[in-house]
Short mmCIF file of C-alpha atoms in Angstrom, two decimals:
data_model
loop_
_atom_site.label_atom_id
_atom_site.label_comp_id
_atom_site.label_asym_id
_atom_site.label_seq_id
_atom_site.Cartn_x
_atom_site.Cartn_y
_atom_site.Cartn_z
CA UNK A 27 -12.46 10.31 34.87
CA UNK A 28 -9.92 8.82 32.31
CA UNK A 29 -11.22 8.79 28.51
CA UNK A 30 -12.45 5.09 27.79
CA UNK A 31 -10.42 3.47 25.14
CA UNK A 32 -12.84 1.84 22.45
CA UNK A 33 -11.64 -1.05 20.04
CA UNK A 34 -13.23 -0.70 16.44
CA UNK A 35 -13.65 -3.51 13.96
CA UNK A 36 -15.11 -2.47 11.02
CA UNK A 37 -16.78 -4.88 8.59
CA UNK A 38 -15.91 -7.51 5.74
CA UNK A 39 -15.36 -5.63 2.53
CA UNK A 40 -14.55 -2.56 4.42
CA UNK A 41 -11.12 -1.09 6.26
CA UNK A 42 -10.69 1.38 9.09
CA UNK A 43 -10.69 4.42 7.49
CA UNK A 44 -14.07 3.03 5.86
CA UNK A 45 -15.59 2.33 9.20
CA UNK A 46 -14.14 5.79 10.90
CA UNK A 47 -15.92 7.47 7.85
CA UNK A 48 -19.26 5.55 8.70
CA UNK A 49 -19.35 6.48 12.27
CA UNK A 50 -18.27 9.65 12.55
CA UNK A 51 -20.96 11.19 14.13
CA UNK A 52 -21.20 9.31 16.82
CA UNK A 53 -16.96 9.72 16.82
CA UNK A 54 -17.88 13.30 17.15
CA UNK A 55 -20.16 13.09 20.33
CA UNK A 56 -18.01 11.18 22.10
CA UNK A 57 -14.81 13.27 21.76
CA UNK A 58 -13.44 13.99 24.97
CA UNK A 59 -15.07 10.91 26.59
CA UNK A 60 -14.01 8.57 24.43
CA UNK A 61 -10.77 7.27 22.20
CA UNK A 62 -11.73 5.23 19.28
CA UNK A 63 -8.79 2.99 18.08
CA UNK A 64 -9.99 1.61 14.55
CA UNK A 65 -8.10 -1.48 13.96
CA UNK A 66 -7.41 -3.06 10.14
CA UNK A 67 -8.29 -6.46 9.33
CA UNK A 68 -5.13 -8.08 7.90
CA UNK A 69 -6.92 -10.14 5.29
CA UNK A 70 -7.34 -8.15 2.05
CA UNK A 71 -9.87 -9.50 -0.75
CA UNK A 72 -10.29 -8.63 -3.92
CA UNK A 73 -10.95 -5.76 -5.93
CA UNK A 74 -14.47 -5.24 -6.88
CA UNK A 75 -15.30 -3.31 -10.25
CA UNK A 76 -14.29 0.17 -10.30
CA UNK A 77 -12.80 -0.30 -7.01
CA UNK A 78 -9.19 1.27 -6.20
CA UNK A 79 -8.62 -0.05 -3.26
CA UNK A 80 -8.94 -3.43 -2.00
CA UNK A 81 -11.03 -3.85 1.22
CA UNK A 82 -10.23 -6.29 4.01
CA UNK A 83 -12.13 -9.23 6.30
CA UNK A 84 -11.18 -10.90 9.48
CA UNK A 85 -11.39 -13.64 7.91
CA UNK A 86 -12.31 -14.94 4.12
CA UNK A 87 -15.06 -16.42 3.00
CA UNK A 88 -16.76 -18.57 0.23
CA UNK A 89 -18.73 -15.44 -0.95
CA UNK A 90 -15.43 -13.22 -1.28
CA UNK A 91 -13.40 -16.03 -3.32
CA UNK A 92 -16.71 -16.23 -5.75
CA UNK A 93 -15.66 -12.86 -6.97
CA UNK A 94 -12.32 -13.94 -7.37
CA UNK A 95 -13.30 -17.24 -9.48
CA UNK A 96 -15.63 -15.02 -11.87
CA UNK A 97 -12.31 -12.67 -12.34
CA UNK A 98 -10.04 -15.90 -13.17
CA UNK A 99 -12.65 -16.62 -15.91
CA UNK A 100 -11.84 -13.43 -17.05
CA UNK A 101 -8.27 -13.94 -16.98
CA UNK A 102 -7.99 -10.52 -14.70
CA UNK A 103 -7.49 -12.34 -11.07
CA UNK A 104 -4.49 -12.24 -9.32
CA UNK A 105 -3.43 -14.54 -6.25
CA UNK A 106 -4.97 -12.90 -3.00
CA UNK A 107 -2.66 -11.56 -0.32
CA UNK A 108 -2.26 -13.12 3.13
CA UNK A 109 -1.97 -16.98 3.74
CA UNK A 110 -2.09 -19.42 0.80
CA UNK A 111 -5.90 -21.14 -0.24
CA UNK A 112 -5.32 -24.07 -0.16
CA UNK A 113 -7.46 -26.26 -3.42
CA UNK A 114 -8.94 -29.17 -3.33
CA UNK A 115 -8.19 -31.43 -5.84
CA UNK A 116 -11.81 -33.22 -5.48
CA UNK A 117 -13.94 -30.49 -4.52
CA UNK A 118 -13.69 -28.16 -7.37
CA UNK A 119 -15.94 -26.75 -9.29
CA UNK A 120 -14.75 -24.09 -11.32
CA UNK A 121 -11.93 -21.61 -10.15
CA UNK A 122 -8.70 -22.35 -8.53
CA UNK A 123 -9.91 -20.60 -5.46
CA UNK A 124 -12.93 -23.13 -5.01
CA UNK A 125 -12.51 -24.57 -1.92
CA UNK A 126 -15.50 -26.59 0.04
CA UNK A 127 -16.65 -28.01 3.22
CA UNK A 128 -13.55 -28.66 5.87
CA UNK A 129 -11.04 -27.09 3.43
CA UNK A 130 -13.21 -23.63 3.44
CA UNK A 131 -13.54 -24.48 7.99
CA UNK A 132 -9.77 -24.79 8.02
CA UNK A 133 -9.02 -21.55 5.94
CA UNK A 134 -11.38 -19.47 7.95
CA UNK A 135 -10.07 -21.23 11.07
CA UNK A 136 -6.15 -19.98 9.73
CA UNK A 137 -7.34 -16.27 8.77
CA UNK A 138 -9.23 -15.90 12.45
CA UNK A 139 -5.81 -17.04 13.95
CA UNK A 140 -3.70 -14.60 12.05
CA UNK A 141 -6.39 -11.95 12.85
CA UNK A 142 -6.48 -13.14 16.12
CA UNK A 143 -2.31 -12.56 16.15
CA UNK A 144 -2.42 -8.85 14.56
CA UNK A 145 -5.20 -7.86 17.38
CA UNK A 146 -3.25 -9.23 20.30
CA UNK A 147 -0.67 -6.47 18.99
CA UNK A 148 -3.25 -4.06 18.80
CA UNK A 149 -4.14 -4.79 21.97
CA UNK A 150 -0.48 -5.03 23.74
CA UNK A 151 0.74 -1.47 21.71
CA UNK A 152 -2.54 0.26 23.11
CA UNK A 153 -2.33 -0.78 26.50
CA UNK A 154 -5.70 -2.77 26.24
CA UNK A 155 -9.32 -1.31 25.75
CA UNK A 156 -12.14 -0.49 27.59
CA UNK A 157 -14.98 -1.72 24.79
CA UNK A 158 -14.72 -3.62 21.86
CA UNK A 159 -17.00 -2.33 18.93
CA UNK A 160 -17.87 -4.21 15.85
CA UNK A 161 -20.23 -4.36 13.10
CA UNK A 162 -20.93 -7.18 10.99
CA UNK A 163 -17.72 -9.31 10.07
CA UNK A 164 -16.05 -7.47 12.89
CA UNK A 165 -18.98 -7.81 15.41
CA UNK A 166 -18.41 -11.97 14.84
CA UNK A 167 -14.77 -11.02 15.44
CA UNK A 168 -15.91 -8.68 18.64
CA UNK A 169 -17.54 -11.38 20.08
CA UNK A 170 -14.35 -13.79 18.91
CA UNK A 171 -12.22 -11.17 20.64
CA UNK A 172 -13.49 -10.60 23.97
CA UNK A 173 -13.94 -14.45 24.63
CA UNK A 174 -10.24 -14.42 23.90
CA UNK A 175 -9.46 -11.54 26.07
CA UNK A 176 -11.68 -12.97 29.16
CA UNK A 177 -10.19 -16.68 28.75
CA UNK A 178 -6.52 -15.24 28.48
CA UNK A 179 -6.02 -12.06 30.12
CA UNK A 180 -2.21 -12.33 30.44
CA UNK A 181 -2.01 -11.90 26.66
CA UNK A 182 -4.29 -8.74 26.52
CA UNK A 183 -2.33 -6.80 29.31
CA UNK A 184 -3.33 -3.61 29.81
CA UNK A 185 -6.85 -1.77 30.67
CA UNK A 186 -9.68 -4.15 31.27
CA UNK A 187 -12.39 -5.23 28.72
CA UNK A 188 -15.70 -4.17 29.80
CA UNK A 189 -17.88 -3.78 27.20
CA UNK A 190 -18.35 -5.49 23.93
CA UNK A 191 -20.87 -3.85 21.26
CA UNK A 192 -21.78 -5.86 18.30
CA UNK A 193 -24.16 -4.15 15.64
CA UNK A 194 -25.54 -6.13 12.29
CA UNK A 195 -23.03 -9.65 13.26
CA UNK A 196 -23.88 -13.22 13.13
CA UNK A 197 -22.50 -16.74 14.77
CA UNK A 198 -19.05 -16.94 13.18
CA UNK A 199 -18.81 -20.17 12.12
CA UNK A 200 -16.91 -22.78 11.78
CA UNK A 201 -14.97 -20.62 14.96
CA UNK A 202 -18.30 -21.01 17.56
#
């Protein structure tokens, strides 16, 4: 029997390398079975204190842009990476970053899109997946995912989704 081909999606404020580091154990027992692919979230936040390297989301949030406002304050933010935030001119209430109601639903919307994008590749240069596997952010992106991949097979070619596995996520809206 063929190894199964699992898709990983780690969580919000982590990265692949992060997430392969938190599961290894069970990476380890299922050598030889199974091929975990750990994909990277193409949304990067930013830094915390004392953190070198910035860790990533499927998609932003209101809670990862307060960080960002308290470092503006500060005067130590710089602009995150990936697709403009867009500000609302009546909404604000403190930082640039501030965004509210629809204007927070339409950025989330835009980041699951470009995530959506970057995991189609994933998902075309692998040859598809057996399983999906996600925790947290990335478990609301599993779930995201495999409705994708079940409504739209011709655009996730390859092996056949069978499985999805979602530890520690949550309804992801605005995107239910």
């Amino acid at each position: 029997m063929p190894q199964l081909k699992i898709l990983c999606l780690h969580g919000s404020r982590q990265d692949n390398v992060v997430f392969s580091q938190r599961i290894k154990v069970l990476t380890k027992k299922a050598a030889g079975s199974m091929q975990m692919h750990f994909a990277q979230a193409p949304h990067e936040l930013p830094l915390l204190e004392d953190q070198e390297v910035a860790m990533r989301a499927w998609w932003r949030h209101p809670k990862t842009m307060e960080i960002t406002d308290a470092a503006e304050e500060d005067g130590q933010a710089e602009r995150l990476p990936g697709p403009p935030v867009e500000e609302a001119s009546s909404s604000r209430s403190g930082g640039s970053s501030q965004l509210q109601g629809s204007d927070w639903e339409a950025q989330i919307v835009a980041d699951w899109e470009g995530s959506l994008r970057a995991l189609e590749g994933v998902w075309r240069d692998s040859g598809g997946f057996d399983a999906i596997l996600g925790f947290s952010n990335g478990a609301a992106a599993t779930f995201l995912l495999a409705a994708h991949v079940l409504a739209r097979p011709a655009d996730f070619p390859g092996r056949r989704l069978r499985c999805a596995i979602m530890a520690g996520g949550y309804v992801p809206q605005p995107l239910d």
